[in-house]
mmCIF file of N, CA, C and O in Angstrom:
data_model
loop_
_atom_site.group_PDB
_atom_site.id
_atom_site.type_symbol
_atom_site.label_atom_id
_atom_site.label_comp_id
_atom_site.label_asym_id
_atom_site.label_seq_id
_atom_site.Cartn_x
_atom_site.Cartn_y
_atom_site.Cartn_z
ATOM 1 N N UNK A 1432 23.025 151.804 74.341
ATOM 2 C CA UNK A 1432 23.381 151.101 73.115
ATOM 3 C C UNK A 1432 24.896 151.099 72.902
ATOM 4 O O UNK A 1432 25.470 150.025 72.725
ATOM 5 N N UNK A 1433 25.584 152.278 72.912
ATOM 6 C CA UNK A 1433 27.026 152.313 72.836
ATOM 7 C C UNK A 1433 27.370 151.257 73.825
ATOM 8 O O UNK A 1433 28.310 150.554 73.455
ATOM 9 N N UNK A 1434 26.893 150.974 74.912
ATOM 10 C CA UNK A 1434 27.544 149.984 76.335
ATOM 11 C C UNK A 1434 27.645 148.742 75.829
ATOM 12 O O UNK A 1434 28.609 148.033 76.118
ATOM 13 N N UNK A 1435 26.674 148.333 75.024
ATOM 14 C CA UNK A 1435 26.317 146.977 74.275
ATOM 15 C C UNK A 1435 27.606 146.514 73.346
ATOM 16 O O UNK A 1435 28.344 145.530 73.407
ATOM 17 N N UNK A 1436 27.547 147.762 72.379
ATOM 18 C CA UNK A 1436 28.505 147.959 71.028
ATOM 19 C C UNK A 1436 29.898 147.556 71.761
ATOM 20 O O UNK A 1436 30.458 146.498 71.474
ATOM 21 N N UNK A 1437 30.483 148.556 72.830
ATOM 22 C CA UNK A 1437 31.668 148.427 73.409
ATOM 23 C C UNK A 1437 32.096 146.644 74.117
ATOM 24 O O UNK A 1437 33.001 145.848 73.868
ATOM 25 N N UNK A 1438 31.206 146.631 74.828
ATOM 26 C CA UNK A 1438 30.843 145.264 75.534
ATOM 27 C C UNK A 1438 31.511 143.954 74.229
ATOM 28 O O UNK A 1438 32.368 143.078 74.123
ATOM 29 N N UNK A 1439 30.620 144.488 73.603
ATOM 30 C CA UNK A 1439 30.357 143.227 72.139
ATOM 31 C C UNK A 1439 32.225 143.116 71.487
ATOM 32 O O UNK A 1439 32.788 142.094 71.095
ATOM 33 N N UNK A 1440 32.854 144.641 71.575
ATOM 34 C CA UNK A 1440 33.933 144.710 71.009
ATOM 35 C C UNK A 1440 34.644 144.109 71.531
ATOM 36 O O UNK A 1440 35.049 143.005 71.167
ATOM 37 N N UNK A 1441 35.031 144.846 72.739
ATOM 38 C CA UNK A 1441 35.977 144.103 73.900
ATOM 39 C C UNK A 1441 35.582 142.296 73.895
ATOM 40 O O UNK A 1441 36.614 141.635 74.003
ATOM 41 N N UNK A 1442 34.598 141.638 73.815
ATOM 42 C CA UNK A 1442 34.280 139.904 74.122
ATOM 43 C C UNK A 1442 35.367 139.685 72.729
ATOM 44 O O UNK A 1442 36.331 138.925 72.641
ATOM 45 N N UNK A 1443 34.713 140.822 71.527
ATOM 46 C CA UNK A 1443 34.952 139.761 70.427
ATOM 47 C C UNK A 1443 36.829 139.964 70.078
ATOM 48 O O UNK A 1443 37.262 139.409 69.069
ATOM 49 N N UNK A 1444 37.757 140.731 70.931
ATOM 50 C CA UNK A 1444 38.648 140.999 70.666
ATOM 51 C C UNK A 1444 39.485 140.021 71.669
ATOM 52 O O UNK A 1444 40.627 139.619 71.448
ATOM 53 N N UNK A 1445 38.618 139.689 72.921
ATOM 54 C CA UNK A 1445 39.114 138.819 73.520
ATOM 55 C C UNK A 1445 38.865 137.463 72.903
ATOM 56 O O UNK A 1445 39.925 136.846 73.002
ATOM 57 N N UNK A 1446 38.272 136.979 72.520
ATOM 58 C CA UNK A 1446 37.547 135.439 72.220
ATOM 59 C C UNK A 1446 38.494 135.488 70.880
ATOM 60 O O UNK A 1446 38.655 134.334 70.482
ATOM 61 N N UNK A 1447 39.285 136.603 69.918
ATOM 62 C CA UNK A 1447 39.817 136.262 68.543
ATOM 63 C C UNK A 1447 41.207 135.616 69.125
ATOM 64 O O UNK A 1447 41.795 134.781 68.438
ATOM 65 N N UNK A 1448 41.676 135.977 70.284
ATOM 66 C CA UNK A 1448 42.744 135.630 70.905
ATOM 67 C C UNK A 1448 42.533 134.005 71.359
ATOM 68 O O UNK A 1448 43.401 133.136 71.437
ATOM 69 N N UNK A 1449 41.505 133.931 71.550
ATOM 70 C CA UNK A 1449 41.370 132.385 72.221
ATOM 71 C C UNK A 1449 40.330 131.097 71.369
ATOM 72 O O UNK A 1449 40.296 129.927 71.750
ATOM 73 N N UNK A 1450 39.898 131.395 70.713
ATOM 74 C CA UNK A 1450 39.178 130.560 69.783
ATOM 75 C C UNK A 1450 39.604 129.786 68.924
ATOM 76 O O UNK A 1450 40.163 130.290 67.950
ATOM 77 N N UNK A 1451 39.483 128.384 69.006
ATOM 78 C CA UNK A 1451 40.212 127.246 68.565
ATOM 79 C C UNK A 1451 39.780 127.239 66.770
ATOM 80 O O UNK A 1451 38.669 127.657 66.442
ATOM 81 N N UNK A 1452 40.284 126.980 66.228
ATOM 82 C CA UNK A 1452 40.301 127.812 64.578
ATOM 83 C C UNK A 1452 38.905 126.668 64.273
ATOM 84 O O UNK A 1452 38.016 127.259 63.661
ATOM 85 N N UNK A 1453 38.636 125.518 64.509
ATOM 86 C CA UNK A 1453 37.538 124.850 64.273
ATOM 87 C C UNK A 1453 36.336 125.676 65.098
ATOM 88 O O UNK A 1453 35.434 126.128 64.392
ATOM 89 N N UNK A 1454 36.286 125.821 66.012
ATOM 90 C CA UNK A 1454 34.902 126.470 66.591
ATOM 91 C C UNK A 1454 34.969 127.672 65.849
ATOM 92 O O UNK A 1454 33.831 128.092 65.641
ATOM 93 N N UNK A 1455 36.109 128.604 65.227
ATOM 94 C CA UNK A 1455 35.814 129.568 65.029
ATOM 95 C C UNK A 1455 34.739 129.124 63.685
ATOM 96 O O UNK A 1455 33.627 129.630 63.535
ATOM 97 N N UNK A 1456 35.116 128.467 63.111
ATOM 98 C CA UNK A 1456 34.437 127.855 61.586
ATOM 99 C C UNK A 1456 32.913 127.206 61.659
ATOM 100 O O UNK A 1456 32.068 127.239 60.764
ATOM 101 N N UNK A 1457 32.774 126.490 63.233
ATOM 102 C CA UNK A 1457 31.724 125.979 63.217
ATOM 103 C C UNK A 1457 31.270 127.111 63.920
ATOM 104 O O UNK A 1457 30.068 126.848 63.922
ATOM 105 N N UNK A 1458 31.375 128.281 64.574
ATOM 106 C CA UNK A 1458 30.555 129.762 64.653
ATOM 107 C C UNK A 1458 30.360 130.551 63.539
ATOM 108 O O UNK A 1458 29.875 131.650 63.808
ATOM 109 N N UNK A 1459 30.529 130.393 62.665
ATOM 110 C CA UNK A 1459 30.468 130.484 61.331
ATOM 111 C C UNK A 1459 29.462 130.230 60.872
ATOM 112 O O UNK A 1459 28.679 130.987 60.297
ATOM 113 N N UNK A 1460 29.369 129.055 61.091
ATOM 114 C CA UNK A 1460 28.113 127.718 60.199
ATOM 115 C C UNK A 1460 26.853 128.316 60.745
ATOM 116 O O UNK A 1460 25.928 128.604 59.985
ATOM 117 N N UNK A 1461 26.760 128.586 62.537
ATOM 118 C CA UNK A 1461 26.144 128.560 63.467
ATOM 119 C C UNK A 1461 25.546 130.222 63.179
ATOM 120 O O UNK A 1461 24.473 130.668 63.586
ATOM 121 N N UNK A 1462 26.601 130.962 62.350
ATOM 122 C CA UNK A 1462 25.658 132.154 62.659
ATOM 123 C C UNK A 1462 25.612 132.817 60.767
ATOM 124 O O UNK A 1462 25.836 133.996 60.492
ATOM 125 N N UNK A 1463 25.385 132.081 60.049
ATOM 126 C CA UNK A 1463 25.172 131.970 58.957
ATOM 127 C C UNK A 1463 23.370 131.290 58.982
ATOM 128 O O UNK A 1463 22.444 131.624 58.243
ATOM 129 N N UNK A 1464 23.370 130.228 60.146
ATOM 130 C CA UNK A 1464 22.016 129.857 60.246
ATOM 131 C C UNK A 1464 21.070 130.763 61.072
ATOM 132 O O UNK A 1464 19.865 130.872 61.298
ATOM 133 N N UNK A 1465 22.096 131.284 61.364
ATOM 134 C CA UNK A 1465 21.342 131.881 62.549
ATOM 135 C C UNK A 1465 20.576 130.923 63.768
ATOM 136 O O UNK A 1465 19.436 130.860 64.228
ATOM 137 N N UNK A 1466 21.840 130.242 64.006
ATOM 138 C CA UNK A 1466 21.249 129.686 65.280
ATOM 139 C C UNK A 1466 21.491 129.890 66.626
ATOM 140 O O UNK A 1466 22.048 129.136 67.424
ATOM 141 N N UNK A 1467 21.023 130.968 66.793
ATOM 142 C CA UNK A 1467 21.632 131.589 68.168
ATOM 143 C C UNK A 1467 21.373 130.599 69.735
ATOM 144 O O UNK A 1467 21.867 131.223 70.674
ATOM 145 N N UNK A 1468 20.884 129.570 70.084
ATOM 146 C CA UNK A 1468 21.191 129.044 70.865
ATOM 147 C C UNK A 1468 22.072 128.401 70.798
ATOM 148 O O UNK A 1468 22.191 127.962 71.942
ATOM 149 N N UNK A 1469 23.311 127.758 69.846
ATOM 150 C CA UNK A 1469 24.261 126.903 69.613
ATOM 151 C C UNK A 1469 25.177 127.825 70.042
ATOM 152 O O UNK A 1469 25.921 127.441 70.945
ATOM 153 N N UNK A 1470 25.364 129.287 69.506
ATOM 154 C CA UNK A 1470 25.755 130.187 69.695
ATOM 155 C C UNK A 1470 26.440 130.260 70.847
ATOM 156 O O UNK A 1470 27.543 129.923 71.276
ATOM 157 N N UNK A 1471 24.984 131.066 71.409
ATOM 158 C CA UNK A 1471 25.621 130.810 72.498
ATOM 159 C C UNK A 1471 25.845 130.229 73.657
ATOM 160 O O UNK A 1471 26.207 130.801 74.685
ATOM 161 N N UNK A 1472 25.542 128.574 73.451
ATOM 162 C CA UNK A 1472 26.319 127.954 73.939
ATOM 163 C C UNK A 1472 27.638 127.512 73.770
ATOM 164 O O UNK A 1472 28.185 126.819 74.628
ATOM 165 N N UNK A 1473 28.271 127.904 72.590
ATOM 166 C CA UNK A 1473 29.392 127.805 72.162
ATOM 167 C C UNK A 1473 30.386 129.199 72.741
ATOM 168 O O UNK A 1473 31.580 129.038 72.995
ATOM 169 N N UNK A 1474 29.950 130.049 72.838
ATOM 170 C CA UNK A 1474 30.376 131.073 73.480
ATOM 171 C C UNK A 1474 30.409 131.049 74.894
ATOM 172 O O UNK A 1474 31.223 131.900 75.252
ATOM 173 N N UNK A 1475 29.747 130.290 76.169
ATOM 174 C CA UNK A 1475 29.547 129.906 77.213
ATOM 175 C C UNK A 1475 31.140 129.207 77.443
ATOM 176 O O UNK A 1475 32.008 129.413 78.291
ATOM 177 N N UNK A 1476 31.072 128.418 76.421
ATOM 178 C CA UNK A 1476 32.833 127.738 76.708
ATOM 179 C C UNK A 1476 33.804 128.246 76.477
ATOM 180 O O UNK A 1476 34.886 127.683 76.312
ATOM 181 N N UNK A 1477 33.551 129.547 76.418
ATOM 182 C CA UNK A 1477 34.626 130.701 76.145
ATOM 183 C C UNK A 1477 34.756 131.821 77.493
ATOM 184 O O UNK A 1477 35.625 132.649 77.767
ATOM 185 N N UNK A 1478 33.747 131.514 78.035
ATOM 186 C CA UNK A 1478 33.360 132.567 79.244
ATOM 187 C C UNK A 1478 32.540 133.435 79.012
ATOM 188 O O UNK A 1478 32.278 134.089 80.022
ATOM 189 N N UNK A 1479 31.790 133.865 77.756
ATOM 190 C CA UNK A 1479 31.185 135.171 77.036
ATOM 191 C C UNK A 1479 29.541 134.373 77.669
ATOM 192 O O UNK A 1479 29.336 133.159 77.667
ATOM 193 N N UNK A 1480 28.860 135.106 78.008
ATOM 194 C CA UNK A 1480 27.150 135.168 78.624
ATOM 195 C C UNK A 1480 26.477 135.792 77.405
ATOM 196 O O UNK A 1480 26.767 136.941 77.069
ATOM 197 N N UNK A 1481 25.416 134.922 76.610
ATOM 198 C CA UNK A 1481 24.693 135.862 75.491
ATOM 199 C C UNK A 1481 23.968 137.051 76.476
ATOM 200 O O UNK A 1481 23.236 136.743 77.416
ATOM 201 N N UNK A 1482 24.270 138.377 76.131
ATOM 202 C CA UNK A 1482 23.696 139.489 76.136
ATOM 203 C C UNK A 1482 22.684 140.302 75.658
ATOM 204 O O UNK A 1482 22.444 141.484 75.907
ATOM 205 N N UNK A 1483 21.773 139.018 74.487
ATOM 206 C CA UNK A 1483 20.784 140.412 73.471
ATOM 207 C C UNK A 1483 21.357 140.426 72.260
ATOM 208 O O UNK A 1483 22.548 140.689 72.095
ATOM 209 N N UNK A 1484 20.199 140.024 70.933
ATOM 210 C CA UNK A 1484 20.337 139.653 69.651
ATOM 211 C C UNK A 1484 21.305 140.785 69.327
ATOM 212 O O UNK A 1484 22.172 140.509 68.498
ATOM 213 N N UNK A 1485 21.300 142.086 69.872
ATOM 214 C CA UNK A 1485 22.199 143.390 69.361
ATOM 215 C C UNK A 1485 23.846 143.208 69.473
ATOM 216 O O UNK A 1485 24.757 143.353 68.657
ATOM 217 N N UNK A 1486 23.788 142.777 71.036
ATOM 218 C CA UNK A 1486 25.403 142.368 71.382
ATOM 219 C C UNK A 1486 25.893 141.173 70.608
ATOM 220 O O UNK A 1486 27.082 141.190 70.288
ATOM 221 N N UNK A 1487 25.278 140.305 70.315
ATOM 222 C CA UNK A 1487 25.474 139.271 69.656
ATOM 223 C C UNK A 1487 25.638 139.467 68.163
ATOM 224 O O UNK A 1487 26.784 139.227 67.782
ATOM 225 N N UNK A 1488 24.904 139.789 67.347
ATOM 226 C CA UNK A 1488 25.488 140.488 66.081
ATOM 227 C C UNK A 1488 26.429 141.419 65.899
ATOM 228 O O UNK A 1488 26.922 141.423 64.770
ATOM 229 N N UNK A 1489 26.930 142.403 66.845
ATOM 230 C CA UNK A 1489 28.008 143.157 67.140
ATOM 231 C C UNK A 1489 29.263 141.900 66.928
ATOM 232 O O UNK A 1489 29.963 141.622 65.954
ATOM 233 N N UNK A 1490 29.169 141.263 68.424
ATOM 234 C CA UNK A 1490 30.231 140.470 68.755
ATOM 235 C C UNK A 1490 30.363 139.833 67.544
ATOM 236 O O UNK A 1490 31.521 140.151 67.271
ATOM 237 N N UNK A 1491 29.960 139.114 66.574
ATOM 238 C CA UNK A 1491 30.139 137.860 65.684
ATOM 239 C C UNK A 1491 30.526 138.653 64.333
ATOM 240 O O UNK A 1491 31.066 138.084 63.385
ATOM 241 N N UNK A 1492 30.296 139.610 64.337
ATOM 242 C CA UNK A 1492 30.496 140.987 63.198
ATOM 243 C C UNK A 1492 31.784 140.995 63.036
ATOM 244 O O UNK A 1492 32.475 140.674 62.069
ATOM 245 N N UNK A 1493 32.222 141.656 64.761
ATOM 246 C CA UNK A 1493 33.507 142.565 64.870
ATOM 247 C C UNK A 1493 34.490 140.984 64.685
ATOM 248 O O UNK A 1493 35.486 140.809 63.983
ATOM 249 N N UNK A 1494 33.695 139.882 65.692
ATOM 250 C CA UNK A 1494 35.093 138.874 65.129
ATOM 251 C C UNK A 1494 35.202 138.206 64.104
ATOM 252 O O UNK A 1494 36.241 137.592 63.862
ATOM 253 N N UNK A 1495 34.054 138.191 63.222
ATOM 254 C CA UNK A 1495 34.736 137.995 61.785
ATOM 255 C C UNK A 1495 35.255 138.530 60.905
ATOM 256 O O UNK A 1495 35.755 138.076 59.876
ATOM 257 N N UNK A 1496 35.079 140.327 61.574
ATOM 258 C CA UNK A 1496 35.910 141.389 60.598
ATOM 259 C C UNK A 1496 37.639 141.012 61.106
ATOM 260 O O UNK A 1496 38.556 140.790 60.316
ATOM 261 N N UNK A 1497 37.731 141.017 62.427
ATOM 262 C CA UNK A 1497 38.708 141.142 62.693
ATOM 263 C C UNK A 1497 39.819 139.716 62.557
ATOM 264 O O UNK A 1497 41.046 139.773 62.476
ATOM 265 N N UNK A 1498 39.009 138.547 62.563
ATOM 266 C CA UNK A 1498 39.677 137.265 62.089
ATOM 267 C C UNK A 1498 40.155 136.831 60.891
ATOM 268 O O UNK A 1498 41.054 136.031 60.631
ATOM 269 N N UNK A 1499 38.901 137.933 59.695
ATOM 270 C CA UNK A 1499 39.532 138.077 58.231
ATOM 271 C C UNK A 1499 40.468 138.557 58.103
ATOM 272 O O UNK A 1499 41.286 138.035 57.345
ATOM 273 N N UNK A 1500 40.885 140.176 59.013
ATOM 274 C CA UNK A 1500 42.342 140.901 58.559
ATOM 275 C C UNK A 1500 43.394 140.248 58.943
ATOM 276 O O UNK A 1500 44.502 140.710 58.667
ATOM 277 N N UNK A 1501 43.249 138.841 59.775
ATOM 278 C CA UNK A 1501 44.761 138.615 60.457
ATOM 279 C C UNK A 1501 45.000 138.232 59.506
ATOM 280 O O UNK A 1501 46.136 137.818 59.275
#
């Protein structure tokens, strides 16, 4: 579980660096619905592979915590 958590951190610290400020908004929309196949196909064009509803709520967590503090 920690491997997941770490995994999830590291994607979502990389992807805050590279995410075009509109996808970040329409990942937003996307995981407010919870629509995890848009997801992650939207994450696919980032290089990130969905991993498991766990890594995936991690990842979308940590980068909206961390996209709010910038």
């Amino acid at each position: 579980m920690e491997d997941i958590f770490n995994e999830a951190l590291k994607d979502a610290k990389n992807l805050l660096e590279r995410i075009h400020p509109e996808d970040y908004e329409t990942l937003k929309q996307y995981w407010q619905r919870k629509s995890f196949a848009l997801i992650a196909s939207m994450l696919r064009r980032y290089g990130i592979e969905f991993k498991g509803i766990t890594y995936l709520e991690t990842l979308i967590d940590e980068l909206i915590k961390m996209k709010e503090q910038k």
